[in-house]
XYZ file of C-alpha atoms in Angstrom:
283
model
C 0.000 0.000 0.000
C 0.913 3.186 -0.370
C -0.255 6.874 1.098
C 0.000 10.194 -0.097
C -0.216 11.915 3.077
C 0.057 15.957 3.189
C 0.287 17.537 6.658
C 2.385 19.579 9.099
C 6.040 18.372 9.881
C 7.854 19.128 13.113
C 11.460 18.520 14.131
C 10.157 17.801 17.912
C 7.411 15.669 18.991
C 5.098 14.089 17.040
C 1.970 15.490 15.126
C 1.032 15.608 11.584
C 3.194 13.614 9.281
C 6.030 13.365 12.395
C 2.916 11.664 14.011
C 1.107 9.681 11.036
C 4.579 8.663 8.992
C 5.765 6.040 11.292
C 2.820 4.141 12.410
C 1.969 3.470 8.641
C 5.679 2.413 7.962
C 5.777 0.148 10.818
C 2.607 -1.733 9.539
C 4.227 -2.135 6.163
C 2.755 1.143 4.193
C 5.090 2.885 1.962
C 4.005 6.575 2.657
C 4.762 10.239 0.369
C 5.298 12.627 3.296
C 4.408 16.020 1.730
C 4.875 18.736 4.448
C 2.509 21.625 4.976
C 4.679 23.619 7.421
C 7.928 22.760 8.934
C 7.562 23.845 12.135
C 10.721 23.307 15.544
C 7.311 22.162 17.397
C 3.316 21.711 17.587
C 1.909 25.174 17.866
C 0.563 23.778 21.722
C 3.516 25.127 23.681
C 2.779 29.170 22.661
C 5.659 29.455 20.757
C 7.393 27.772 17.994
C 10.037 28.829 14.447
C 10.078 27.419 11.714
C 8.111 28.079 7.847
C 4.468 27.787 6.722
C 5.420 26.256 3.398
C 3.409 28.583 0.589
C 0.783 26.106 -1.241
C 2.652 27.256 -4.047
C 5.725 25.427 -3.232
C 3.658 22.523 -1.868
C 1.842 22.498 -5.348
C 5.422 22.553 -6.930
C 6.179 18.993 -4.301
C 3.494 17.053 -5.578
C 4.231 17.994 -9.207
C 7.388 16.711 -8.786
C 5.699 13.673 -7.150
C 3.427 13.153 -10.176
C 6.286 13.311 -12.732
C 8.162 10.545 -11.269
C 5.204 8.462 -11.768
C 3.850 8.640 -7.982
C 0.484 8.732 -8.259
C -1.030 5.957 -10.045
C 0.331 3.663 -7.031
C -0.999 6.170 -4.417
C -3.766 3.813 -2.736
C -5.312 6.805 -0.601
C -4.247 10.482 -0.267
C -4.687 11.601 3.429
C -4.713 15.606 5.080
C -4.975 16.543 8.404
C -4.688 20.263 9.923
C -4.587 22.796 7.296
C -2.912 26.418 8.312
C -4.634 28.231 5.534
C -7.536 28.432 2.756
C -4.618 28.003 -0.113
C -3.753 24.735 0.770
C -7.558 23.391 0.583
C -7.211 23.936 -2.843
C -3.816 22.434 -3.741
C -4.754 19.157 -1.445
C -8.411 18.909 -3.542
C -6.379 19.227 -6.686
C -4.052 16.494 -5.545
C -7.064 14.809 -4.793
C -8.478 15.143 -8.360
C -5.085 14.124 -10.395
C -4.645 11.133 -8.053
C -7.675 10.201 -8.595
C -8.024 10.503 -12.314
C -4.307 8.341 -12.266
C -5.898 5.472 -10.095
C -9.783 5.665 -9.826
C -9.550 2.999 -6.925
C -7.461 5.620 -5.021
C -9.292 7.144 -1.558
C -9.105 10.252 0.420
C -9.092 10.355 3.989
C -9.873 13.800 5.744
C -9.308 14.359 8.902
C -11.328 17.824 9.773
C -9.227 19.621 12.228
C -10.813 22.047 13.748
C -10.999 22.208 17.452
C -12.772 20.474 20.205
C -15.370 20.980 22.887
C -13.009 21.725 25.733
C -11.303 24.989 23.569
C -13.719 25.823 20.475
C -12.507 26.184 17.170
C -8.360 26.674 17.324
C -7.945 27.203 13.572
C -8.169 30.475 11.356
C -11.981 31.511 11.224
C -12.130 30.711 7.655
C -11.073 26.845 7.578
C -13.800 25.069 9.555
C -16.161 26.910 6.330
C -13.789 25.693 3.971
C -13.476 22.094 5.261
C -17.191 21.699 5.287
C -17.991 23.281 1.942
C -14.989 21.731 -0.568
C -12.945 19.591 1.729
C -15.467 17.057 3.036
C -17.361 16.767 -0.508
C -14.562 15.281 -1.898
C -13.053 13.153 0.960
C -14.156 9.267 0.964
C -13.089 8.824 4.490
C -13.529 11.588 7.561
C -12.128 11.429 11.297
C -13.675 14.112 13.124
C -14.349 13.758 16.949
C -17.740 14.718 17.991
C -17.245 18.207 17.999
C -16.237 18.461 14.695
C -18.692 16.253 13.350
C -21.337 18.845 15.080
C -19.855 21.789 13.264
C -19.775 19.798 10.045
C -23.454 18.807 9.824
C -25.040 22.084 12.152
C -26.173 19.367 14.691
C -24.699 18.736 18.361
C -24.199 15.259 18.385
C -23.903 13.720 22.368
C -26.238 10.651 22.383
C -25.465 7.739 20.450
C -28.626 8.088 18.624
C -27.388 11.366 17.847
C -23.679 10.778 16.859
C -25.380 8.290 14.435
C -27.823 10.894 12.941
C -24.968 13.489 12.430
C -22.499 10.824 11.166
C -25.363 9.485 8.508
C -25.719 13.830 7.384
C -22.097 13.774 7.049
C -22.385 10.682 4.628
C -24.819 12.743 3.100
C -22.317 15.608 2.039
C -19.808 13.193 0.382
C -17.976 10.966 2.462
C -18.899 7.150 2.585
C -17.290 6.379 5.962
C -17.155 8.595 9.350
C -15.222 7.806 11.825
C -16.057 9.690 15.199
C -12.863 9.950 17.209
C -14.192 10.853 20.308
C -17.669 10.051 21.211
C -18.552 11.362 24.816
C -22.499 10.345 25.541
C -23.352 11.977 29.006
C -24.797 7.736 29.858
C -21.107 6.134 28.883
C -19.685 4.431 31.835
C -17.391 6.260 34.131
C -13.498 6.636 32.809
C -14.442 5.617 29.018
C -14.186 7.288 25.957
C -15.616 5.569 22.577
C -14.971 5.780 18.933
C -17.877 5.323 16.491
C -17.065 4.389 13.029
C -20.506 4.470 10.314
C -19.793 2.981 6.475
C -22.380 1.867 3.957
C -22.210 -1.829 5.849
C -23.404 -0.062 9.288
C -22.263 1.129 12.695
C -19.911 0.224 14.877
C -18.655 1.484 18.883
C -15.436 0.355 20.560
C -15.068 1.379 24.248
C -11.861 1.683 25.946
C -10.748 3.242 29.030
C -9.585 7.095 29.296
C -6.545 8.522 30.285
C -6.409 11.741 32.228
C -4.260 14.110 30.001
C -3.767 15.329 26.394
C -1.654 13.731 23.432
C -1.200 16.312 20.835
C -0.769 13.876 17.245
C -2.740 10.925 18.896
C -5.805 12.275 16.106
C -3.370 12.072 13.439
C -2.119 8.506 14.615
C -5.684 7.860 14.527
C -6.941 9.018 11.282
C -3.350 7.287 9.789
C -4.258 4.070 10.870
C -7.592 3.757 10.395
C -7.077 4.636 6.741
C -4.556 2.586 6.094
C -6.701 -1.100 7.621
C -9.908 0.489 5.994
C -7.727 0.328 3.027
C -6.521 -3.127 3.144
C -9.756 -4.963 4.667
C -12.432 -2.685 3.848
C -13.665 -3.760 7.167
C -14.923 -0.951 9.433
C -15.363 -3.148 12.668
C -11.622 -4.475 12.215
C -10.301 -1.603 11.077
C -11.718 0.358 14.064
C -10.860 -2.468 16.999
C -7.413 -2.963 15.224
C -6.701 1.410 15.607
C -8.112 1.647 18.885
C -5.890 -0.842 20.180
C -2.785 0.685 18.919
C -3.915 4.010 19.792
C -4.880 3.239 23.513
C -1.433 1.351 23.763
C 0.257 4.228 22.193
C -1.618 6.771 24.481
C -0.983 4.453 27.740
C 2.919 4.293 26.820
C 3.336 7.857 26.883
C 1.035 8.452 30.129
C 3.319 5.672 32.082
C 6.199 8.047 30.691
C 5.621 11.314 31.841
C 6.372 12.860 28.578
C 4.547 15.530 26.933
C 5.122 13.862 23.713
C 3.631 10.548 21.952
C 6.463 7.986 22.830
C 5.745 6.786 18.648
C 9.083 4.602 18.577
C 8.985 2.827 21.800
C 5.086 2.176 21.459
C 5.926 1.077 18.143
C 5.016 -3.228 18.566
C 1.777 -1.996 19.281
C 1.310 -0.619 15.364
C 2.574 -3.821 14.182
C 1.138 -6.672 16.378
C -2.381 -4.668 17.894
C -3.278 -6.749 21.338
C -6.674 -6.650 20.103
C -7.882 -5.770 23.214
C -10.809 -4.078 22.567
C -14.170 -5.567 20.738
C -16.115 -3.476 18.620
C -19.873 -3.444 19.250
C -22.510 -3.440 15.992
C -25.091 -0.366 16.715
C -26.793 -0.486 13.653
């Protein structure tokens, strides 16, 4: 397999493609890194140095992709946060040609916009953009819930609910949703749950939540998922084989005390998922 995947790049810690690049190697995906900024860190500590990369220039990447015969191999094409309205267009262009090399090709959006803890954390203009020319075109979306309920003008807490906002979302373009984050005020104490809705029906994985935040654990997320969507076109697996990576992944770097996603020493847990957790059919 192999994934086009255009996102940030950071030289410390792990979000974007420093986040999503490794995971998919380690499970045997041959991946295009095309970097959207190229940042010293994730814009979480207050500071940080480093380029936004013009859309121009990252136009000028994934021409020189395409003329070395890239893209009719690319199996999906995969974004995640995007700084600015010019690089909506150059990823749905990328999109299109990839697309028109290898009709099987997919693309997987992951959303980012915020979540319900801090609002919206992107420029005003890109949750607008994302809903009216990203999502059309994506195949695949990862929001969490919050996202999801910007995305469809619904607020989305129930599973009943999550379910009616994920099937609006399908609506608009994409054929599978995958809700990162669902939080349903009746879920059991010290849980969190990921709901995942294709055209075969609806599935919720449960697993236990950790008290603190892992900037890049979305993008880990949205990487893998794609990536065993991909190769089984399986929502349940693909959803109870992420989640078990992810919780691993998330658990390693609690036990650590680092602010950063310990990637390389989680990095069996990619590879050889425990399987831990069991997907449950709600539709």
């Amino acid at each position: 397999m192999r994934v086009l995947s255009i996102q940030s790049a950071v030289a410390h810690g792990h979000v974007g493609n420093s986040a999503a690049v490794f995971p998919l190697q380690r499970i045997g995906v041959e991946v295009v890194p095309v970097p959207t900024v190229n940042f010293s860190n994730h814009t979480g500590y207050g500071a940080w140095r480093g380029p936004l990369i013009p859309p121009q220039d990252v136009a000028e990447i994934l021409l020189g992709v395409e003329e070395r015969g890239v893209f009719p191999r690319i199996d999906a094409v995969l974004s995640g946060y995007q700084g600015g309205v010019g690089i909506g267009d150059v990823i749905i262009d990328a999109v299109r040609r990839v697309k028109a090399a290898n009709p099987s090709a997919v693309y997987a959006c992951d959303p980012v916009m915020g979540n319900a803890k801090s609002g919206c954390f992107v420029a005003p203009e890109i949750p607008h953009l994302l809903r009216d020319r990203v999502v059309p075109v994506a195949d695949i979306i990862t929001p969490n819930q919050f996202e999801l309920g910007f995305l469809t003008g619904t607020e989305p807490a129930s599973v009943e609910s999550t379910l009616a906002s994920a099937d609006l979302a399908r609506a608009m373009g994409p054929s599978t949703v995958l809700v990162t984050s669902v939080e349903r005020p009746d879920r059991e104490e010290g849980v969190i749950e990921m709901l995942v809705v294709d055209g075969a029906g609806a599935w919720l994985v449960t697993t236990p939540h950790l008290p603190f935040k892992a900037n890049g654990s979305g993008d880990v997320t949205a990487a893998l998922f794609t990536a065993h969507y991909v190769a089984t076109g399986d929502a349940a697996v693909s959803l109870e084989r992420t989640a078990s990576s992810v919780f691993d992944l998330i658990e390693t770097t609690y036990r650590s005390g680092e602010r950063e996603l310990q990637l390389v020493q989680a990095q069996e847990s990619y590879a050889h998922p425990r399987m831990q957790f069991s997907a449950r059919r709600v539709r």
